[in-house]
Amino acid sequence: MRASTTGRVLHDPRGGSFWFDAGAACLDFAHTGGEGRYAVFETLHEPADLAEWLARSSPAATVTVPVTDDDLAAATLLRRAIWDAAHARAASRPLPVGAVATLNRAAAEAPLVPELAADGTTAGWAAPVRAAQALSTLAREMIELLSGPLSGRFRECASDDCPLVFVDSSRPGARRWCAMERCGNRHKLRALRARRATDP
């Protein structure tokens, strides 16, 4: 088990990639793909993909029980619930009833159990480690965000054509962009061009 870290490289199907930190592991998970127009971003195509994501992202859970198709289906349901709830909270709308039910159902499963190593200085997850436990841990994190002190800090990227959502944990709470290197810079360039166009 490593220290909790968030953020991941996102790839744009039109080309390019950038680092995006959604501020929480559950929100990073929400950006692993989707349905409809977001299907082009899908990264969880088969159970092995889910196992890999869980191992290399927070909560860094290397599953010891094979991930099944049912686990993958549960993961995509939870991902959609996190996405829908985050966007609703960012827009100050009531949370979708279905998303709340899915979060609660996933959180009701047993979570990952930390286990201190014999040396007393490192820890891991107590075996057996199941995908359902990792999903429960992610659902519980989302519930804590929605009901805790950061509940008013959910934001959607301020760019008109970027749906990425994050929780702003910065002290001033003034984060506007998914990433400065992407939408933030694009905004600056557009503003600069607009000023130049109006300069005498």
CSV table of C-alpha atoms in Angstrom, one decimal:
chain,number,residue,atom,x,y,z
A,1,MET,CA,0.0,0.0,0.0
A,2,ARG,CA,1.5,3.4,-0.9
A,3,ALA,CA,0.6,6.9,0.1
A,4,SER,CA,-2.6,8.0,-1.5
A,5,THR,CA,-1.9,9.8,-4.8
A,6,THR,CA,-4.2,11.2,-7.4
A,7,GLY,CA,-4.0,12.2,-11.0
A,8,ARG,CA,-3.4,10.5,-14.3
A,9,VAL,CA,-2.4,11.1,-17.9
A,10,LEU,CA,-5.5,11.6,-20.1
A,11,HIS,CA,-5.2,11.0,-23.9
A,12,ASP,CA,-7.3,13.0,-26.3
A,13,PRO,CA,-8.5,10.9,-29.3
A,14,ARG,CA,-7.8,13.9,-31.5
A,15,GLY,CA,-4.2,13.8,-30.4
A,16,GLY,CA,-2.1,14.8,-27.4
A,17,SER,CA,-2.1,14.0,-23.8
A,18,PHE,CA,-2.0,15.9,-20.5
A,19,TRP,CA,-1.8,15.4,-16.8
A,20,PHE,CA,-5.2,15.7,-15.0
A,21,ASP,CA,-5.6,15.6,-11.3
A,22,ALA,CA,-9.2,15.4,-10.3
A,23,GLY,CA,-8.3,15.8,-6.6
A,24,ALA,CA,-9.5,12.4,-5.5
A,25,ALA,CA,-9.0,8.8,-6.5
A,26,CYS,CA,-12.7,8.2,-7.0
A,27,LEU,CA,-12.9,11.2,-9.4
A,28,ASP,CA,-9.8,9.9,-11.3
A,29,PHE,CA,-11.7,6.7,-11.6
A,30,ALA,CA,-14.7,8.5,-13.1
A,31,HIS,CA,-12.5,9.7,-15.9
A,32,THR,CA,-11.4,6.2,-17.1
A,33,GLY,CA,-14.0,6.1,-19.9
A,34,GLY,CA,-17.7,6.3,-20.4
A,35,GLU,CA,-20.7,5.8,-22.7
A,36,GLY,CA,-22.0,7.5,-25.7
A,37,ARG,CA,-19.8,10.4,-26.8
A,38,TYR,CA,-17.3,9.4,-24.1
A,39,ALA,CA,-16.8,5.9,-25.4
A,40,VAL,CA,-13.8,7.0,-27.3
A,41,PHE,CA,-12.0,7.6,-23.9
A,42,GLU,CA,-12.8,4.1,-22.6
A,43,THR,CA,-9.9,2.4,-20.9
A,44,LEU,CA,-11.7,-0.4,-19.1
A,45,HIS,CA,-12.4,-2.8,-21.9
A,46,GLU,CA,-12.0,-6.1,-20.0
A,47,PRO,CA,-11.5,-7.3,-16.4
A,48,ALA,CA,-7.7,-7.2,-16.7
A,49,ASP,CA,-7.9,-3.5,-17.5
A,50,LEU,CA,-9.8,-2.9,-14.2
A,51,ALA,CA,-7.2,-5.0,-12.3
A,52,GLU,CA,-4.4,-2.9,-13.8
A,53,TRP,CA,-6.0,0.4,-13.0
A,54,LEU,CA,-6.6,-0.6,-9.4
A,55,ALA,CA,-3.0,-1.7,-9.0
A,56,ARG,CA,-1.4,1.4,-10.4
A,57,SER,CA,-3.8,4.1,-9.2
A,58,SER,CA,-4.9,5.0,-5.7
A,59,PRO,CA,-5.8,2.9,-3.7
A,60,ALA,CA,-3.0,0.8,-5.2
A,61,ALA,CA,-4.8,-2.5,-4.7
A,62,THR,CA,-3.2,-5.5,-6.4
A,63,VAL,CA,-6.2,-7.9,-6.6
A,64,THR,CA,-5.4,-11.4,-5.5
A,65,VAL,CA,-8.8,-12.8,-6.7
A,66,PRO,CA,-9.3,-12.7,-10.5
A,67,VAL,CA,-11.4,-9.8,-11.7
A,68,THR,CA,-14.6,-11.0,-13.4
A,69,ASP,CA,-17.0,-9.6,-15.9
A,70,ASP,CA,-19.4,-8.9,-13.1
A,71,ASP,CA,-16.7,-6.9,-11.3
A,72,LEU,CA,-16.2,-4.9,-14.5
A,73,ALA,CA,-19.9,-4.3,-14.9
A,74,ALA,CA,-20.1,-3.1,-11.2
A,75,ALA,CA,-17.1,-0.9,-11.8
A,76,THR,CA,-18.7,0.9,-14.8
A,77,LEU,CA,-21.9,1.4,-12.9
A,78,LEU,CA,-20.0,2.9,-10.0
A,79,ARG,CA,-18.0,5.1,-12.4
A,80,ARG,CA,-21.1,6.5,-14.0
A,81,ALA,CA,-22.6,7.1,-10.6
A,82,ILE,CA,-19.5,9.0,-9.5
A,83,TRP,CA,-19.5,11.0,-12.7
A,84,ASP,CA,-23.2,11.9,-12.5
A,85,ALA,CA,-23.0,12.8,-8.8
A,86,ALA,CA,-19.9,15.0,-9.3
A,87,HIS,CA,-21.5,16.9,-12.2
A,88,ALA,CA,-24.7,17.4,-10.3
A,89,ARG,CA,-22.9,18.8,-7.3
A,90,ALA,CA,-20.7,21.0,-9.5
A,91,ALA,CA,-23.9,22.5,-11.0
A,92,SER,CA,-25.6,22.8,-7.6
A,93,ARG,CA,-28.3,20.3,-8.8
A,94,PRO,CA,-29.8,17.6,-6.6
A,95,LEU,CA,-27.9,14.3,-6.9
A,96,PRO,CA,-29.5,11.7,-9.2
A,97,VAL,CA,-31.4,9.1,-7.2
A,98,GLY,CA,-29.9,6.3,-9.2
A,99,ALA,CA,-26.4,7.6,-8.6
A,100,VAL,CA,-26.9,7.8,-4.8
A,101,ALA,CA,-28.3,4.3,-4.8
A,102,THR,CA,-25.3,2.9,-6.7
A,103,LEU,CA,-22.8,4.7,-4.4
A,104,ASN,CA,-24.5,3.3,-1.3
A,105,ARG,CA,-24.7,-0.2,-2.8
A,106,ALA,CA,-21.0,-0.2,-3.7
A,107,ALA,CA,-20.0,1.3,-0.3
A,108,ALA,CA,-22.0,-1.4,1.5
A,109,GLU,CA,-19.5,-4.0,0.3
A,110,ALA,CA,-16.5,-4.8,2.6
A,111,PRO,CA,-13.7,-2.2,1.9
A,112,LEU,CA,-10.0,-2.8,1.5
A,113,VAL,CA,-8.5,-3.7,4.9
A,114,PRO,CA,-5.0,-2.2,5.7
A,115,GLU,CA,-2.5,-4.5,7.1
A,116,LEU,CA,0.8,-3.5,8.8
A,117,ALA,CA,3.8,-5.4,7.7
A,118,ALA,CA,6.0,-7.3,10.3
A,119,ASP,CA,8.6,-4.5,10.2
A,120,GLY,CA,6.0,-2.1,11.4
A,121,THR,CA,7.0,0.6,8.9
A,122,THR,CA,5.1,-0.4,5.7
A,123,ALA,CA,1.5,-1.5,5.0
A,124,GLY,CA,-0.4,-3.3,2.4
A,125,TRP,CA,-3.9,-4.6,1.9
A,126,ALA,CA,-4.9,-7.7,3.8
A,127,ALA,CA,-5.5,-10.7,1.5
A,128,PRO,CA,-7.6,-11.8,-0.2
A,129,VAL,CA,-7.9,-8.5,-2.2
A,130,ARG,CA,-11.0,-8.4,-4.3
A,131,ALA,CA,-12.1,-5.8,-6.9
A,132,ALA,CA,-15.3,-5.3,-5.0
A,133,GLN,CA,-13.3,-4.2,-2.0
A,134,ALA,CA,-11.5,-1.6,-4.0
A,135,LEU,CA,-14.7,-0.3,-5.6
A,136,SER,CA,-16.2,-0.1,-2.1
A,137,THR,CA,-13.3,2.0,-1.0
A,138,LEU,CA,-13.7,4.4,-4.0
A,139,ALA,CA,-17.5,4.6,-3.3
A,140,ARG,CA,-16.8,5.5,0.3
A,141,GLU,CA,-14.4,8.2,-0.7
A,142,MET,CA,-17.0,9.7,-3.0
A,143,ILE,CA,-19.6,9.6,-0.2
A,144,GLU,CA,-17.2,11.4,2.1
A,145,LEU,CA,-16.5,14.1,-0.5
A,146,LEU,CA,-20.2,14.7,-1.1
A,147,SER,CA,-21.0,14.9,2.6
A,148,GLY,CA,-17.8,16.5,3.9
A,149,PRO,CA,-16.1,19.9,4.0
A,150,LEU,CA,-15.2,19.8,0.3
A,151,SER,CA,-18.8,19.2,-0.8
A,152,GLY,CA,-19.0,22.7,-2.1
A,153,ARG,CA,-15.7,22.4,-4.0
A,154,PHE,CA,-16.8,20.3,-6.9
A,155,ARG,CA,-16.0,22.0,-10.2
A,156,GLU,CA,-16.5,21.4,-13.9
A,157,CYS,CA,-13.7,22.8,-16.1
A,158,ALA,CA,-14.5,26.3,-17.0
A,159,SER,CA,-13.9,25.7,-20.7
A,160,ASP,CA,-17.1,25.6,-22.8
A,161,ASP,CA,-16.2,22.3,-24.4
A,162,CYS,CA,-14.5,20.3,-21.5
A,163,PRO,CA,-16.6,18.1,-19.3
A,164,LEU,CA,-13.9,17.1,-16.9
A,165,VAL,CA,-14.9,17.5,-13.2
A,166,PHE,CA,-12.7,17.8,-10.1
A,167,VAL,CA,-12.8,18.7,-6.5
A,168,ASP,CA,-10.8,21.9,-5.7
A,169,SER,CA,-8.9,21.3,-2.5
A,170,SER,CA,-6.7,24.4,-2.9
A,171,ARG,CA,-6.7,26.9,0.0
A,172,PRO,CA,-8.3,29.7,-2.1
A,173,GLY,CA,-10.7,27.4,-3.9
A,174,ALA,CA,-10.1,29.3,-7.1
A,175,ARG,CA,-9.2,26.5,-9.5
A,176,ARG,CA,-11.1,26.8,-12.8
A,177,TRP,CA,-9.4,24.5,-15.3
A,178,CYS,CA,-8.9,20.8,-15.7
A,179,ALA,CA,-5.3,21.6,-16.3
A,180,MET,CA,-3.5,24.9,-17.0
A,181,GLU,CA,-1.4,23.2,-19.7
A,182,ARG,CA,-4.7,22.4,-21.6
A,183,CYS,CA,-7.8,24.4,-21.1
A,184,GLY,CA,-6.1,27.1,-19.1
A,185,ASN,CA,-3.6,27.9,-21.8
A,186,ARG,CA,-6.3,27.7,-24.5
A,187,HIS,CA,-8.3,30.3,-22.6
A,188,LYS,CA,-5.2,32.5,-22.3
A,189,LEU,CA,-4.5,32.3,-26.0
A,190,ARG,CA,-8.1,33.1,-27.0
A,191,ALA,CA,-8.1,36.0,-24.6
A,192,LEU,CA,-4.8,37.3,-26.1
A,193,ARG,CA,-6.1,36.9,-29.7
A,194,ALA,CA,-9.3,38.8,-28.7
A,195,ARG,CA,-7.3,41.7,-27.2
A,196,ARG,CA,-5.1,41.9,-30.2
A,197,ALA,CA,-8.1,41.9,-32.5
A,198,THR,CA,-9.6,44.9,-30.7
A,199,ASP,CA,-6.4,46.9,-30.3
A,200,PRO,CA,-6.2,50.0,-32.5
